[in-house]
Amino acid sequence: MVTAIVFVKTDVARIHEVAEAVAALDNVSEVYSVTGEYDLIAMVRVRRHEELNDVIPGRLNKVPGILDTETHIAFRTYSQHDLEAAFSLGLPDSD
C-alpha cells in the first residue's frame, strides 16, 4: 500500500465543497480541513506508485476550486495499529 499526503490550497469560499468532492474520489481515504498555508489535507492510498498519477493529477487536481497541491509520499508508518490491514479492507487483490 502506498500512501500520499496531498496538501491542497482552495478557493476559500469553496473549502467545504472542495473537501466533499475530494473525499468522494476513489482512493481518497480521508480529507482534513486545516489551518495554515494549505486548506485541506487528503490521504490517498493506492497499491502501486504508478496509480498515484491517475488519482492526484488525473482526478484530484481537476476538482473545481483547487488552486494548488503539494504531494508527499509516506515511506514508513509509526503506529500502534495495523494500518496496512485496515486500509486493505475491501480492496480487490491485484494480480
Short mmCIF file of C-alpha atoms in Angstrom, two decimals:
data_model
loop_
_atom_site.label_atom_id
_atom_site.label_comp_id
_atom_site.label_asym_id
_atom_site.label_seq_id
_atom_site.Cartn_x
_atom_site.Cartn_y
_atom_site.Cartn_z
CA MET A 1 0.00 0.00 0.00
CA VAL A 2 1.35 3.44 -0.98
CA THR A 3 0.14 6.48 0.94
CA ALA A 4 0.36 10.00 -0.45
CA ILE A 5 -0.35 13.02 1.71
CA VAL A 6 -1.70 15.79 -0.51
CA PHE A 7 -1.75 19.36 0.78
CA VAL A 8 -4.48 21.33 -1.02
CA LYS A 9 -4.99 25.08 -1.47
CA THR A 10 -8.54 26.01 -2.42
CA ASP A 11 -10.68 28.96 -3.21
CA VAL A 12 -11.53 29.91 0.41
CA ALA A 13 -15.22 30.31 -0.37
CA ARG A 14 -15.32 26.72 -1.66
CA ILE A 15 -13.39 24.78 1.02
CA HIS A 16 -16.40 22.72 2.14
CA GLU A 17 -17.49 21.94 -1.44
CA VAL A 18 -13.95 21.00 -2.50
CA ALA A 19 -13.44 18.82 0.59
CA GLU A 20 -16.61 16.86 -0.15
CA ALA A 21 -15.67 16.41 -3.82
CA VAL A 22 -12.15 15.21 -2.94
CA ALA A 23 -13.46 12.86 -0.24
CA ALA A 24 -15.77 11.25 -2.82
CA LEU A 25 -12.86 10.31 -5.12
CA ASP A 26 -11.79 6.67 -5.29
CA ASN A 27 -8.55 6.04 -3.36
CA VAL A 28 -9.01 9.10 -1.12
CA SER A 29 -9.45 7.67 2.37
CA GLU A 30 -9.61 10.87 4.41
CA VAL A 31 -9.78 14.64 3.98
CA TYR A 32 -8.96 17.07 6.79
CA SER A 33 -9.55 20.82 6.88
CA VAL A 34 -6.54 22.52 8.43
CA THR A 35 -5.21 25.96 9.27
CA GLY A 36 -2.06 27.40 7.81
CA GLU A 37 -0.69 27.67 4.30
CA TYR A 38 -2.99 24.91 2.98
CA ASP A 39 -6.73 24.48 3.45
CA LEU A 40 -7.08 20.69 3.20
CA ILE A 41 -5.03 17.54 3.58
CA ALA A 42 -6.12 14.49 1.57
CA MET A 43 -4.85 10.98 2.25
CA VAL A 44 -4.55 9.00 -0.98
CA ARG A 45 -3.92 5.26 -0.81
CA VAL A 46 -3.11 3.04 -3.79
CA ARG A 47 -1.48 -0.33 -4.35
CA ARG A 48 1.35 0.89 -6.61
CA HIS A 49 3.16 4.21 -7.08
CA GLU A 50 2.08 4.32 -10.73
CA GLU A 51 -1.56 4.61 -9.64
CA LEU A 52 -0.89 7.93 -7.90
CA ASN A 53 -0.72 9.58 -11.32
CA ASP A 54 -4.29 8.53 -12.07
CA VAL A 55 -5.59 9.79 -8.75
CA ILE A 56 -3.72 13.03 -8.00
CA PRO A 57 -3.08 14.82 -11.31
CA GLY A 58 -5.71 12.69 -13.06
CA ARG A 59 -8.68 13.39 -10.79
CA LEU A 60 -7.90 15.25 -7.56
CA ASN A 61 -6.16 18.24 -9.17
CA LYS A 62 -9.10 18.64 -11.56
CA VAL A 63 -11.68 19.26 -8.82
CA PRO A 64 -13.13 22.76 -9.36
CA GLY A 65 -11.94 25.16 -6.67
CA ILE A 66 -8.50 23.60 -6.18
CA LEU A 67 -5.80 26.22 -6.73
CA ASP A 68 -2.66 24.23 -5.92
CA THR A 69 -1.50 20.93 -4.43
CA GLU A 70 1.70 19.58 -2.94
CA THR A 71 2.19 15.82 -2.65
CA HIS A 72 4.33 13.95 -0.12
CA ILE A 73 4.78 10.18 -0.14
CA ALA A 74 4.72 8.39 3.22
CA PHE A 75 7.53 5.83 3.43
CA ARG A 76 7.03 4.45 6.89
CA THR A 77 4.16 4.35 9.36
CA TYR A 78 4.70 4.69 13.09
CA SER A 79 1.56 3.41 14.74
CA GLN A 80 0.26 1.02 17.33
CA HIS A 81 -2.47 -0.04 14.86
CA ASP A 82 -2.27 -2.43 11.93
CA LEU A 83 -2.92 0.25 9.30
CA GLU A 84 -1.94 -1.96 6.36
CA ALA A 85 -4.72 -4.40 7.25
CA ALA A 86 -7.22 -1.61 7.91
CA PHE A 87 -6.62 0.17 4.61
CA SER A 88 -6.61 -3.01 2.54
CA LEU A 89 -10.14 -3.96 3.60
CA GLY A 90 -12.47 -4.00 0.64
CA LEU A 91 -9.73 -3.58 -1.97
CA PRO A 92 -9.63 -6.25 -4.66
CA ASP A 93 -6.48 -8.34 -4.86
CA SER A 94 -4.20 -7.20 -7.68
CA ASP A 95 -2.54 -9.71 -9.96
#
